Amino acid sequence: PIAMQRNSWKKRGDLFTEYGVAVRSVRKDQSGVNLVMHYLSDGTVKLMFTYKREMYIVPVMIILKALVNEVDYYIYKQLIKGKEKDRFFQGCIKTMLRKMVSEGIYFQEQALNYLGEKFAVKLNLPSWYSPAEIAKFLLDQCICVHLETGEEKFNFLVLMIQKLFAVVKNECALESADNLMSQEILTPGSLYLIVLKERLYSWLTSVRVNIEKKLKSAKISVLTLAVMRDCFARSMDITRSVENVLATGNFVPRYESSLQQNTGLVIVADKLNFWRYLSHFRAVHRGAFFAQMRTTTVRKLLPEAWGFLCPVHTPDGTPCGLLNHMALTCEVVSSEPSKDHLYNLFCKYGMIPSDDPISVHSEFYTVMFDGKLVGRVLEKMAHNFVMKLRSLKSLGEQKVPNHMEICFIPRTKHASQFPGIFIFTTLARMMRPVKNLITNATELIGTMEQVYLHVALKPEDVVPGVSESFLAVLN
């Protein structure tokens, strides 16, 4: 989740402030949903999500209640875990719980029915769906789609709430969505899949409309093979619509809401010379949406891009700073390894599972694994935990993936990034090789973890005594 401040958020409703925490939740097929958790001036929190490109805002406490079958006290204890001395935060949580109770919501079933009744018209689901089933469909399709169970989604939203209040109280620094450490790459294969998925949705919708017309006009009570064939023949052609997207670069999705542009998704490769032709396949474009912005913030070359994006190879004119090219050794993660064994490995080296009790007096770091809260590590053990995982990763031992990203954000006296241990093995991340001076092996590091590592450009730049020393690999 990215802590942000935008004045435009104040226009979304009464009492809305400029503070929020945004996240792009991505499914396995790389299609995603944008979530924004808003802070209101009365101390409450609301969650914004989209469905079929329409924006909805719901009190976050109702979402939490609908996700888990637990009493209010359990929700309260989970939210204040690690914040037992923060009276302001505790008071805000109690206020949100009281507002939820004022709506007549005491149990999970009541929360599901409440959401189902409110969204029944918008979701356009079959008439036999009960309000609870409608709400479950909504939670499955719109809320933290990268997670599967309600408990996992609950834990993730709890972390977002804690980070949001940390930003409001100036305990956590604001972040930028323009920073490379907060970004991933939309690869051509993922875009093809999104287009195909959209067209399949449209095709199924057209088949449904044709079947309904047949049943009404011909008064057919049984769908025979001949009727189905006729309905399929009258439906849209998927192949031509996909070819049209590839030919024109225009794509207006009905379901995918995370794409910020509808045109310019395809370019013609320029064969001026071989180097120019090959550069197209290393190019990374921020998006046509940002070309119309009057600010230069999105075009700036930030230090976090070192080693991942070429600081020179960007054209003049309108695309300057928006159309970049990956550095020579930079690569994009294109395969997702088996990770079932990694959870036990984390526990072996000191992680306490999220469902285990932990002393309220203990200082700990939360462990996020691919956007899922899997456990906590005591503060005194966090450094050794990270160093052991990094050693296994660089040496390729115990089936630890070589492109696993291990980012340890320590707790500081000043307002910095939200502390925690963030581990990623997902697709579409940029990685680059460096030499681990401890294990004397080549290690791939990501954009987020590089910020918190000591990477020397030359051997003489290595600082003696620094436990996490790396040397840039130059070809």
CSV table of C-alpha atoms in Angstrom, one decimal:
chain,number,residue,atom,x,y,z
A,1,PRO,CA,0.0,0.0,0.0
A,2,ILE,CA,1.2,3.5,-0.9
A,3,ALA,CA,0.6,6.4,1.4
A,4,MET,CA,-0.4,9.4,-0.6
A,5,GLN,CA,-1.7,12.9,-0.3
A,6,ARG,CA,-4.0,14.3,-3.0
A,7,ASN,CA,-6.1,17.5,-2.7
A,8,SER,CA,-8.6,16.1,-5.3
A,9,TRP,CA,-9.7,13.5,-2.8
A,10,LYS,CA,-11.4,16.2,-0.7
A,11,LYS,CA,-14.0,16.5,-3.5
A,12,ARG,CA,-15.2,12.9,-3.1
A,13,GLY,CA,-17.6,13.7,-0.3
A,14,ASP,CA,-18.2,15.5,2.9
A,15,LEU,CA,-15.4,15.3,5.6
A,16,PHE,CA,-13.0,13.7,3.1
A,17,THR,CA,-9.4,14.7,3.6
A,18,GLU,CA,-6.3,14.7,1.3
A,19,TYR,CA,-4.9,11.6,3.0
A,20,GLY,CA,-5.2,8.1,1.7
A,21,VAL,CA,-3.6,4.8,1.2
A,22,ALA,CA,-3.8,3.3,-2.3
A,23,VAL,CA,-3.0,-0.1,-3.6
A,24,ARG,CA,-3.4,-1.9,-6.9
A,25,SER,CA,-4.6,-5.5,-6.2
A,26,VAL,CA,-3.6,-7.8,-9.0
A,27,ARG,CA,-4.9,-11.3,-9.8
A,28,LYS,CA,-2.8,-14.1,-11.2
A,29,ASP,CA,-3.7,-13.0,-14.7
A,30,GLN,CA,-2.3,-9.5,-14.0
A,31,SER,CA,-5.7,-7.9,-14.2
A,32,GLY,CA,-6.3,-5.7,-11.2
A,33,VAL,CA,-8.5,-3.5,-9.1
A,34,ASN,CA,-7.5,-0.2,-7.5
A,35,LEU,CA,-8.4,0.4,-3.9
A,36,VAL,CA,-8.0,3.6,-1.9
A,37,MET,CA,-8.6,3.9,1.8
A,38,HIS,CA,-9.7,7.4,2.7
A,39,TYR,CA,-9.3,9.2,6.0
A,40,LEU,CA,-12.2,11.4,7.0
A,41,SER,CA,-11.9,14.5,9.3
A,42,ASP,CA,-14.1,12.9,11.9
A,43,GLY,CA,-11.6,10.1,12.4
A,44,THR,CA,-13.4,7.4,10.4
A,45,VAL,CA,-12.2,5.5,7.3
A,46,LYS,CA,-13.9,4.6,4.0
A,47,LEU,CA,-12.8,2.3,1.3
A,48,MET,CA,-13.0,3.2,-2.4
A,49,PHE,CA,-13.1,0.5,-5.1
A,50,THR,CA,-14.3,0.2,-8.6
A,51,TYR,CA,-16.6,-2.3,-10.5
A,52,LYS,CA,-17.2,-2.1,-14.2
A,53,ARG,CA,-15.4,1.3,-14.2
A,54,GLU,CA,-17.8,2.8,-11.6
A,55,MET,CA,-16.5,4.0,-8.3
A,56,TYR,CA,-18.0,3.0,-4.9
A,57,ILE,CA,-17.2,4.2,-1.4
A,58,VAL,CA,-18.1,2.0,1.6
A,59,PRO,CA,-17.3,2.4,5.3
A,60,VAL,CA,-14.3,0.1,5.9
A,61,MET,CA,-15.7,-1.3,9.1
A,62,ILE,CA,-18.7,-2.9,7.3
A,63,ILE,CA,-16.2,-4.5,4.9
A,64,LEU,CA,-14.2,-5.9,7.8
A,65,LYS,CA,-17.3,-7.2,9.5
A,66,ALA,CA,-18.4,-9.0,6.3
A,67,LEU,CA,-15.1,-10.7,5.7
A,68,VAL,CA,-14.8,-12.6,9.0
A,69,ASN,CA,-17.3,-14.2,11.3
A,70,GLU,CA,-16.0,-12.6,14.5
A,71,VAL,CA,-17.3,-10.3,17.2
A,72,ASP,CA,-16.5,-6.6,17.3
A,73,TYR,CA,-14.0,-7.1,20.1
A,74,TYR,CA,-11.9,-9.4,17.9
A,75,ILE,CA,-11.8,-6.7,15.1
A,76,TYR,CA,-10.9,-4.1,17.7
A,77,LYS,CA,-8.0,-6.2,19.1
A,78,GLN,CA,-6.6,-6.9,15.6
A,79,LEU,CA,-6.7,-3.3,14.7
A,80,ILE,CA,-4.9,-2.0,17.8
A,81,LYS,CA,-2.2,-4.8,17.8
A,82,GLY,CA,1.0,-2.9,18.2
A,83,LYS,CA,-0.9,0.3,18.9
A,84,GLU,CA,-2.0,-0.4,22.4
A,85,LYS,CA,-0.7,3.0,23.7
A,86,ASP,CA,-2.2,5.1,20.9
A,87,ARG,CA,-5.4,6.5,22.4
A,88,PHE,CA,-6.4,8.5,19.4
A,89,PHE,CA,-6.3,5.5,17.1
A,90,GLN,CA,-8.3,3.4,19.6
A,91,GLY,CA,-10.9,6.1,19.9
A,92,CYS,CA,-11.3,6.3,16.1
A,93,ILE,CA,-11.8,2.5,16.0
A,94,LYS,CA,-14.4,2.6,18.6
A,95,THR,CA,-16.2,5.4,16.8
A,96,MET,CA,-16.3,3.4,13.6
A,97,LEU,CA,-17.6,0.3,15.4
A,98,ARG,CA,-20.4,2.4,17.0
A,99,LYS,CA,-21.4,3.8,13.6
A,100,MET,CA,-21.6,0.3,12.3
A,101,VAL,CA,-23.8,-0.8,15.2
A,102,SER,CA,-26.1,2.2,14.5
A,103,GLU,CA,-26.8,0.7,11.1
A,104,GLY,CA,-28.1,-2.4,12.9
A,105,ILE,CA,-25.0,-4.5,12.0
A,106,TYR,CA,-24.0,-6.9,14.8
A,107,PHE,CA,-23.0,-10.1,12.9
A,108,GLN,CA,-21.3,-11.1,9.7
A,109,GLU,CA,-24.6,-12.2,8.1
A,110,GLN,CA,-26.1,-8.8,8.8
A,111,ALA,CA,-23.1,-7.1,7.2
A,112,LEU,CA,-23.4,-9.3,4.1
A,113,ASN,CA,-27.1,-8.6,3.8
A,114,TYR,CA,-26.5,-4.9,4.2
A,115,LEU,CA,-23.9,-4.9,1.3
A,116,GLY,CA,-26.0,-7.2,-0.8
A,117,GLU,CA,-29.1,-5.0,-0.6
A,118,LYS,CA,-27.1,-1.9,-1.5
A,119,PHE,CA,-25.3,-3.4,-4.5
A,120,ALA,CA,-28.0,-5.7,-5.8
A,121,VAL,CA,-29.0,-3.2,-8.6
A,122,LYS,CA,-25.5,-2.4,-9.7
A,123,LEU,CA,-24.0,-5.9,-9.9
A,124,ASN,CA,-26.7,-7.2,-12.2
A,125,LEU,CA,-26.5,-10.8,-10.9
A,126,PRO,CA,-29.2,-13.5,-11.3
A,127,SER,CA,-32.5,-12.9,-9.5
A,128,TRP,CA,-32.1,-16.0,-7.4
A,129,TYR,CA,-29.0,-14.7,-5.7
A,130,SER,CA,-29.6,-13.8,-2.0
A,131,PRO,CA,-28.2,-10.6,-0.6
A,132,ALA,CA,-25.5,-12.5,1.2
A,133,GLU,CA,-24.4,-14.2,-2.0
A,134,ILE,CA,-24.3,-10.8,-3.8
A,135,ALA,CA,-22.1,-9.4,-1.1
A,136,LYS,CA,-19.7,-12.4,-1.3
A,137,PHE,CA,-19.5,-11.9,-5.0
A,138,LEU,CA,-18.7,-8.2,-4.4
A,139,LEU,CA,-16.0,-9.1,-1.9
A,140,ASP,CA,-14.5,-11.7,-4.2
A,141,GLN,CA,-14.4,-9.5,-7.3
A,142,CYS,CA,-13.5,-6.1,-5.9
A,143,ILE,CA,-11.8,-6.3,-2.5
A,144,CYS,CA,-8.1,-7.4,-2.4
A,145,VAL,CA,-8.5,-9.7,-5.4
A,146,HIS,CA,-4.9,-10.9,-5.0
A,147,LEU,CA,-6.0,-12.8,-1.8
A,148,GLU,CA,-8.4,-15.7,-1.6
A,149,THR,CA,-9.9,-16.1,1.9
A,150,GLY,CA,-11.8,-13.5,3.9
A,151,GLU,CA,-9.3,-13.8,6.8
A,152,GLU,CA,-6.4,-12.9,4.5
A,153,LYS,CA,-8.3,-9.9,3.1
A,154,PHE,CA,-9.2,-8.8,6.6
A,155,ASN,CA,-5.6,-8.8,7.7
A,156,PHE,CA,-4.5,-6.8,4.7
A,157,LEU,CA,-7.2,-4.1,5.3
A,158,VAL,CA,-6.1,-3.9,8.9
A,159,LEU,CA,-2.6,-3.2,7.8
A,160,MET,CA,-3.8,-0.5,5.5
A,161,ILE,CA,-5.8,1.1,8.3
A,162,GLN,CA,-2.8,1.1,10.6
A,163,LYS,CA,-0.7,2.7,7.8
A,164,LEU,CA,-3.3,5.3,7.1
A,165,PHE,CA,-3.4,6.5,10.7
A,166,ALA,CA,0.4,6.5,10.8
A,167,VAL,CA,0.4,8.9,7.9
A,168,VAL,CA,-2.2,11.1,9.4
A,169,LYS,CA,-0.3,11.3,12.7
A,170,ASN,CA,3.0,12.0,10.8
A,171,GLU,CA,4.5,8.8,12.0
A,172,CYS,CA,4.9,7.5,8.4
A,173,ALA,CA,6.2,9.5,5.4
A,174,LEU,CA,4.2,10.1,2.3
A,175,GLU,CA,5.2,8.0,-0.8
A,176,SER,CA,5.0,8.7,-4.5
A,177,ALA,CA,3.3,6.6,-7.1
A,178,ASP,CA,5.8,8.0,-9.6
A,179,ASN,CA,8.7,6.2,-7.8
A,180,LEU,CA,10.0,3.1,-9.5
A,181,MET,CA,10.1,1.2,-6.3
A,182,SER,CA,6.2,1.3,-6.3
A,183,GLN,CA,5.8,0.2,-9.8
A,184,GLU,CA,5.6,-3.0,-11.9
A,185,ILE,CA,5.8,-3.7,-15.6
A,186,LEU,CA,2.7,-4.4,-17.7
A,187,THR,CA,4.1,-7.0,-20.1
A,188,PRO,CA,2.7,-7.6,-23.6
A,189,GLY,CA,1.5,-11.1,-22.6
A,190,SER,CA,-0.4,-9.7,-19.7
A,191,LEU,CA,-2.0,-7.1,-21.9
A,192,TYR,CA,-3.0,-9.8,-24.4
A,193,LEU,CA,-4.6,-11.8,-21.6
A,194,ILE,CA,-6.6,-8.8,-20.3
A,195,VAL,CA,-7.9,-8.1,-23.8
A,196,LEU,CA,-8.9,-11.7,-24.4
A,197,LYS,CA,-10.5,-11.8,-21.0
A,198,GLU,CA,-12.6,-8.7,-21.8
A,199,ARG,CA,-13.6,-10.0,-25.1
A,200,LEU,CA,-14.7,-13.4,-23.6
A,201,TYR,CA,-16.8,-11.5,-21.1
A,202,SER,CA,-18.4,-9.5,-23.9
A,203,TRP,CA,-19.0,-12.7,-26.0
A,204,LEU,CA,-20.7,-14.4,-23.0
A,205,THR,CA,-22.9,-11.4,-22.5
A,206,SER,CA,-23.9,-11.4,-26.2
A,207,VAL,CA,-24.7,-15.2,-26.0
A,208,ARG,CA,-26.8,-14.5,-23.0
A,209,VAL,CA,-28.8,-11.8,-24.7
A,210,ASN,CA,-29.3,-14.0,-27.8
A,211,ILE,CA,-30.6,-16.9,-25.6
A,212,GLU,CA,-33.0,-14.6,-23.8
A,213,LYS,CA,-34.3,-13.3,-27.1
A,214,LYS,CA,-34.9,-16.8,-28.3
A,215,LEU,CA,-36.7,-17.9,-25.2
A,216,LYS,CA,-39.0,-14.8,-25.4
A,217,SER,CA,-39.7,-14.8,-29.1
A,218,ALA,CA,-40.0,-18.5,-30.0
A,219,LYS,CA,-41.3,-19.5,-26.6
A,220,ILE,CA,-38.8,-22.3,-26.3
A,221,SER,CA,-38.6,-24.0,-22.9
A,222,VAL,CA,-35.7,-26.3,-23.7
A,223,LEU,CA,-32.3,-25.2,-25.1
A,224,THR,CA,-31.4,-27.7,-27.8
A,225,LEU,CA,-28.1,-28.0,-29.6
A,226,ALA,CA,-29.5,-26.3,-32.7
A,227,VAL,CA,-30.7,-23.3,-30.6
A,228,MET,CA,-27.4,-23.0,-28.9
A,229,ARG,CA,-25.5,-23.1,-32.2
A,230,ASP,CA,-27.8,-20.4,-33.6
A,231,CYS,CA,-27.1,-18.2,-30.6
A,232,PHE,CA,-23.4,-18.7,-30.9
A,233,ALA,CA,-23.5,-17.8,-34.6
A,234,ARG,CA,-25.3,-14.6,-33.9
A,235,SER,CA,-22.8,-13.6,-31.2
A,236,MET,CA,-19.8,-11.3,-31.7
A,237,ASP,CA,-16.5,-12.6,-33.2
A,238,ILE,CA,-13.8,-12.7,-30.6
A,239,THR,CA,-10.9,-13.1,-33.1
A,240,ARG,CA,-11.7,-10.0,-35.1
A,241,SER,CA,-12.1,-7.8,-32.0
A,242,VAL,CA,-8.7,-8.9,-30.7
A,243,GLU,CA,-7.1,-8.3,-34.1
A,244,ASN,CA,-8.7,-4.8,-34.1
A,245,VAL,CA,-7.0,-4.0,-30.8
A,246,LEU,CA,-3.6,-5.2,-32.1
A,247,ALA,CA,-4.1,-3.2,-35.3
A,248,THR,CA,-5.3,0.1,-33.9
A,249,GLY,CA,-4.0,0.0,-30.3
A,250,ASN,CA,-7.5,1.1,-29.1
A,251,PHE,CA,-9.0,-0.8,-26.2
A,252,VAL,CA,-11.9,0.3,-24.1
A,253,PRO,CA,-12.4,-2.2,-21.2
A,254,ARG,CA,-15.7,-2.7,-19.4
A,255,TYR,CA,-14.4,-4.6,-16.5
A,256,GLU,CA,-10.7,-3.9,-16.1
A,257,SER,CA,-10.4,-0.6,-14.3
A,258,SER,CA,-6.7,-0.3,-13.6
A,259,LEU,CA,-5.7,0.6,-17.2
A,260,GLN,CA,-5.3,4.4,-17.4
A,261,GLN,CA,-5.5,4.7,-21.1
A,262,ASN,CA,-7.7,3.5,-24.0
A,263,THR,CA,-5.5,4.3,-26.9
A,264,GLY,CA,-1.9,4.0,-27.9
A,265,LEU,CA,-1.4,0.5,-26.5
A,266,VAL,CA,0.3,-0.7,-29.7
A,267,ILE,CA,3.1,1.0,-31.7
A,268,VAL,CA,4.8,0.1,-35.0
A,269,ALA,CA,8.4,-1.1,-34.5
A,270,ASP,CA,10.7,1.3,-36.4
A,271,LYS,CA,13.3,-0.5,-38.5
A,272,LEU,CA,15.6,2.5,-39.0
A,273,ASN,CA,18.5,0.2,-37.9
A,274,PHE,CA,18.9,-3.0,-35.9
A,275,TRP,CA,19.7,-1.2,-32.6
A,276,ARG,CA,16.6,1.1,-33.0
A,277,TYR,CA,14.5,-2.0,-33.7
A,278,LEU,CA,15.8,-3.9,-30.7
A,279,SER,CA,15.3,-0.9,-28.4
A,280,HIS,CA,11.5,-1.3,-28.8
A,281,PHE,CA,11.6,-4.5,-26.9
A,282,ARG,CA,13.4,-2.9,-23.9
A,283,ALA,CA,11.2,0.2,-23.8
A,284,VAL,CA,9.0,1.0,-20.8
A,285,HIS,CA,6.3,3.7,-21.2
A,286,ARG,CA,4.6,5.3,-18.3
A,287,GLY,CA,1.4,5.8,-20.2
A,288,ALA,CA,-0.3,8.2,-22.5
A,289,PHE,CA,-2.4,9.6,-19.7
A,290,PHE,CA,0.7,11.2,-18.1
A,291,ALA,CA,1.8,12.9,-21.4
A,292,GLN,CA,-1.1,15.3,-21.0
A,293,MET,CA,-0.2,16.3,-17.4
A,294,ARG,CA,1.3,19.8,-17.0
A,295,THR,CA,3.5,18.8,-14.1
A,296,THR,CA,7.0,17.4,-14.6
A,297,THR,CA,6.9,15.2,-11.5
A,298,VAL,CA,6.2,12.0,-13.5
A,299,ARG,CA,9.1,12.7,-15.9
A,300,LYS,CA,11.8,13.1,-13.3
A,301,LEU,CA,14.7,10.6,-13.1
A,302,LEU,CA,14.7,9.5,-9.5
A,303,PRO,CA,17.6,7.8,-7.7
A,304,GLU,CA,15.6,4.6,-7.1
A,305,ALA,CA,15.7,3.9,-10.9
A,306,TRP,CA,19.5,3.4,-10.7
A,307,GLY,CA,20.5,0.2,-12.4
A,308,PHE,CA,17.0,-0.5,-13.7
A,309,LEU,CA,16.3,2.3,-16.2
A,310,CYS,CA,18.8,3.9,-18.5
A,311,PRO,CA,19.2,7.6,-17.4
A,312,VAL,CA,20.1,8.7,-21.0
A,313,HIS,CA,18.0,6.7,-23.4
A,314,THR,CA,14.7,8.7,-23.5
A,315,PRO,CA,13.5,10.7,-26.5
A,316,ASP,CA,13.1,14.5,-26.8
A,317,GLY,CA,9.7,16.2,-26.9
A,318,THR,CA,6.5,14.9,-25.5
A,319,PRO,CA,7.6,11.4,-24.4
A,320,CYS,CA,10.7,12.7,-22.6
A,321,GLY,CA,10.9,11.0,-19.3
A,322,LEU,CA,7.8,8.9,-20.0
A,323,LEU,CA,9.3,6.6,-22.5
A,324,ASN,CA,12.4,5.0,-20.9
A,325,HIS,CA,14.4,1.9,-21.6
A,326,MET,CA,15.6,-0.8,-19.3
A,327,ALA,CA,19.3,-1.0,-18.3
A,328,LEU,CA,21.5,-3.6,-19.8
A,329,THR,CA,21.3,-6.1,-17.0
A,330,CYS,CA,17.8,-5.4,-15.9
A,331,GLU,CA,15.2,-8.1,-16.4
A,332,VAL,CA,11.5,-8.6,-15.8
A,333,VAL,CA,10.3,-11.5,-13.7
A,334,SER,CA,8.3,-13.7,-16.1
A,335,SER,CA,7.7,-16.9,-14.1
A,336,GLU,CA,6.3,-17.5,-10.7
A,337,PRO,CA,7.9,-20.4,-8.8
A,338,SER,CA,6.4,-22.8,-6.3
A,339,LYS,CA,6.3,-21.1,-3.0
A,340,ASP,CA,4.3,-23.5,-0.7
A,341,HIS,CA,7.5,-24.5,1.1
A,342,LEU,CA,8.6,-20.9,1.8
A,343,TYR,CA,6.0,-20.3,4.6
A,344,ASN,CA,7.6,-23.2,6.7
A,345,LEU,CA,11.0,-21.8,5.9
A,346,PHE,CA,10.0,-18.4,7.3
A,347,CYS,CA,8.8,-20.0,10.5
A,348,LYS,CA,12.0,-22.0,10.8
A,349,TYR,CA,14.1,-18.9,10.9
A,350,GLY,CA,12.0,-16.9,13.5
A,351,MET,CA,8.7,-15.8,12.0
A,352,ILE,CA,5.6,-16.1,14.3
A,353,PRO,CA,2.5,-17.1,12.2
A,354,SER,CA,-0.2,-14.4,12.1
A,355,ASP,CA,-2.7,-16.6,13.9
A,356,ASP,CA,-0.4,-17.2,16.9
A,357,PRO,CA,-0.7,-14.9,20.0
A,358,ILE,CA,2.1,-12.5,20.5
A,359,SER,CA,2.9,-10.4,23.6
A,360,VAL,CA,1.4,-6.9,23.4
A,361,HIS,CA,4.6,-5.6,25.0
A,362,SER,CA,6.9,-7.1,22.2
A,363,GLU,CA,8.1,-4.9,19.4
A,364,PHE,CA,7.7,-6.7,16.1
A,365,TYR,CA,7.7,-6.3,12.3
A,366,THR,CA,4.9,-7.6,10.2
A,367,VAL,CA,5.9,-10.0,7.4
A,368,MET,CA,4.1,-9.5,4.1
A,369,PHE,CA,4.6,-12.2,1.5
A,370,ASP,CA,3.2,-11.4,-1.9
A,371,GLY,CA,0.7,-9.0,-0.5
A,372,LYS,CA,-0.4,-11.4,2.2
A,373,LEU,CA,0.2,-11.0,5.9
A,374,VAL,CA,1.8,-14.3,6.9
A,375,GLY,CA,3.3,-13.5,10.3
A,376,ARG,CA,5.4,-11.3,12.5
A,377,VAL,CA,9.1,-11.2,13.5
A,378,LEU,CA,10.3,-9.8,16.8
A,379,GLU,CA,12.4,-6.7,16.4
A,380,LYS,CA,15.5,-8.2,17.9
A,381,MET,CA,15.4,-11.1,15.4
A,382,ALA,CA,14.4,-9.2,12.3
A,383,HIS,CA,17.9,-8.5,11.0
A,384,ASN,CA,19.1,-12.1,11.3
A,385,PHE,CA,15.8,-13.3,9.7
A,386,VAL,CA,16.4,-11.1,6.7
A,387,MET,CA,20.1,-11.9,6.4
A,388,LYS,CA,19.5,-15.7,6.6
A,389,LEU,CA,16.9,-15.5,3.8
A,390,ARG,CA,19.2,-13.4,1.7
A,391,SER,CA,22.0,-15.8,2.1
A,392,LEU,CA,19.8,-18.7,1.0
A,393,LYS,CA,18.6,-16.7,-1.9
A,394,SER,CA,22.0,-15.8,-3.2
A,395,LEU,CA,23.3,-19.3,-2.8
A,396,GLY,CA,20.2,-21.0,-4.2
A,397,GLU,CA,19.7,-23.2,-1.2
A,398,GLN,CA,16.5,-24.8,0.1
A,399,LYS,CA,14.6,-23.9,-3.1
A,400,VAL,CA,14.5,-20.2,-2.4
A,401,PRO,CA,13.8,-18.5,-5.7
A,402,ASN,CA,16.7,-16.4,-7.1
A,403,HIS,CA,14.3,-13.5,-8.0
A,404,MET,CA,12.7,-13.3,-4.6
A,405,GLU,CA,12.7,-9.7,-3.4
A,406,ILE,CA,13.4,-9.2,0.4
A,407,CYS,CA,12.8,-5.7,1.5
A,408,PHE,CA,13.4,-4.9,5.2
A,409,ILE,CA,12.2,-1.4,6.2
A,410,PRO,CA,13.5,-0.7,9.7
A,411,ARG,CA,11.7,1.4,12.3
A,412,THR,CA,13.3,4.9,12.7
A,413,LYS,CA,13.0,7.8,15.0
A,414,HIS,CA,11.7,10.1,12.2
A,415,ALA,CA,8.8,9.7,9.9
A,416,SER,CA,9.9,7.2,7.2
A,417,GLN,CA,8.3,4.4,5.3
A,418,PHE,CA,5.9,2.1,7.1
A,419,PRO,CA,8.2,-0.5,8.9
A,420,GLY,CA,7.9,-4.2,8.0
A,421,ILE,CA,9.5,-7.0,6.1
A,422,PHE,CA,8.1,-7.3,2.5
A,423,ILE,CA,8.8,-10.4,0.4
A,424,PHE,CA,7.8,-10.7,-3.2
A,425,THR,CA,8.0,-13.6,-5.7
A,426,THR,CA,5.3,-12.3,-8.1
A,427,LEU,CA,5.5,-11.5,-11.8
A,428,ALA,CA,6.3,-8.3,-13.6
A,429,ARG,CA,8.9,-6.9,-11.2
A,430,MET,CA,12.2,-5.5,-12.4
A,431,MET,CA,15.3,-7.2,-11.1
A,432,ARG,CA,19.0,-6.6,-11.6
A,433,PRO,CA,22.1,-8.6,-10.6
A,434,VAL,CA,24.6,-7.5,-8.0
A,435,LYS,CA,27.4,-9.4,-6.2
A,436,ASN,CA,26.7,-10.3,-2.6
A,437,LEU,CA,30.1,-9.7,-0.8
A,438,ILE,CA,29.1,-11.9,2.1
A,439,THR,CA,28.3,-15.1,0.1
A,440,ASN,CA,30.5,-14.1,-2.8
A,441,ALA,CA,27.6,-14.9,-5.2
A,442,THR,CA,25.5,-13.1,-7.7
A,443,GLU,CA,22.2,-12.0,-6.4
A,444,LEU,CA,19.1,-10.5,-8.1
A,445,ILE,CA,17.7,-7.5,-6.3
A,446,GLY,CA,14.5,-5.6,-6.9
A,447,THR,CA,13.5,-1.9,-7.1
A,448,MET,CA,12.1,-1.8,-3.6
A,449,GLU,CA,14.8,-3.6,-1.7
A,450,GLN,CA,17.6,-1.7,-3.4
A,451,VAL,CA,16.7,1.4,-1.5
A,452,TYR,CA,17.5,-0.3,1.8
A,453,LEU,CA,20.7,-2.1,0.7
A,454,HIS,CA,24.3,-0.8,0.5
A,455,VAL,CA,25.3,-1.3,-3.1
A,456,ALA,CA,28.8,-0.1,-4.1
A,457,LEU,CA,29.6,0.9,-7.7
A,458,LYS,CA,33.3,0.2,-7.4
A,459,PRO,CA,35.3,-2.0,-5.0
A,460,GLU,CA,36.8,1.0,-3.3
A,461,ASP,CA,33.3,2.3,-2.5
A,462,VAL,CA,32.7,-0.7,-0.1
A,463,VAL,CA,32.3,0.6,3.5
A,464,PRO,CA,34.1,-1.8,5.9
A,465,GLY,CA,31.9,-3.1,8.7
A,466,VAL,CA,28.6,-2.7,6.8
A,467,SER,CA,26.9,-6.1,7.1
A,468,GLU,CA,24.8,-5.8,3.9
A,469,SER,CA,27.4,-5.0,1.3
A,470,PHE,CA,26.9,-5.5,-2.4
A,471,LEU,CA,28.9,-4.7,-5.5
A,472,ALA,CA,27.2,-3.6,-8.7
A,473,VAL,CA,27.7,-6.1,-11.6
A,474,LEU,CA,28.9,-4.1,-14.6
A,475,ASN,CA,29.2,-5.6,-18.1
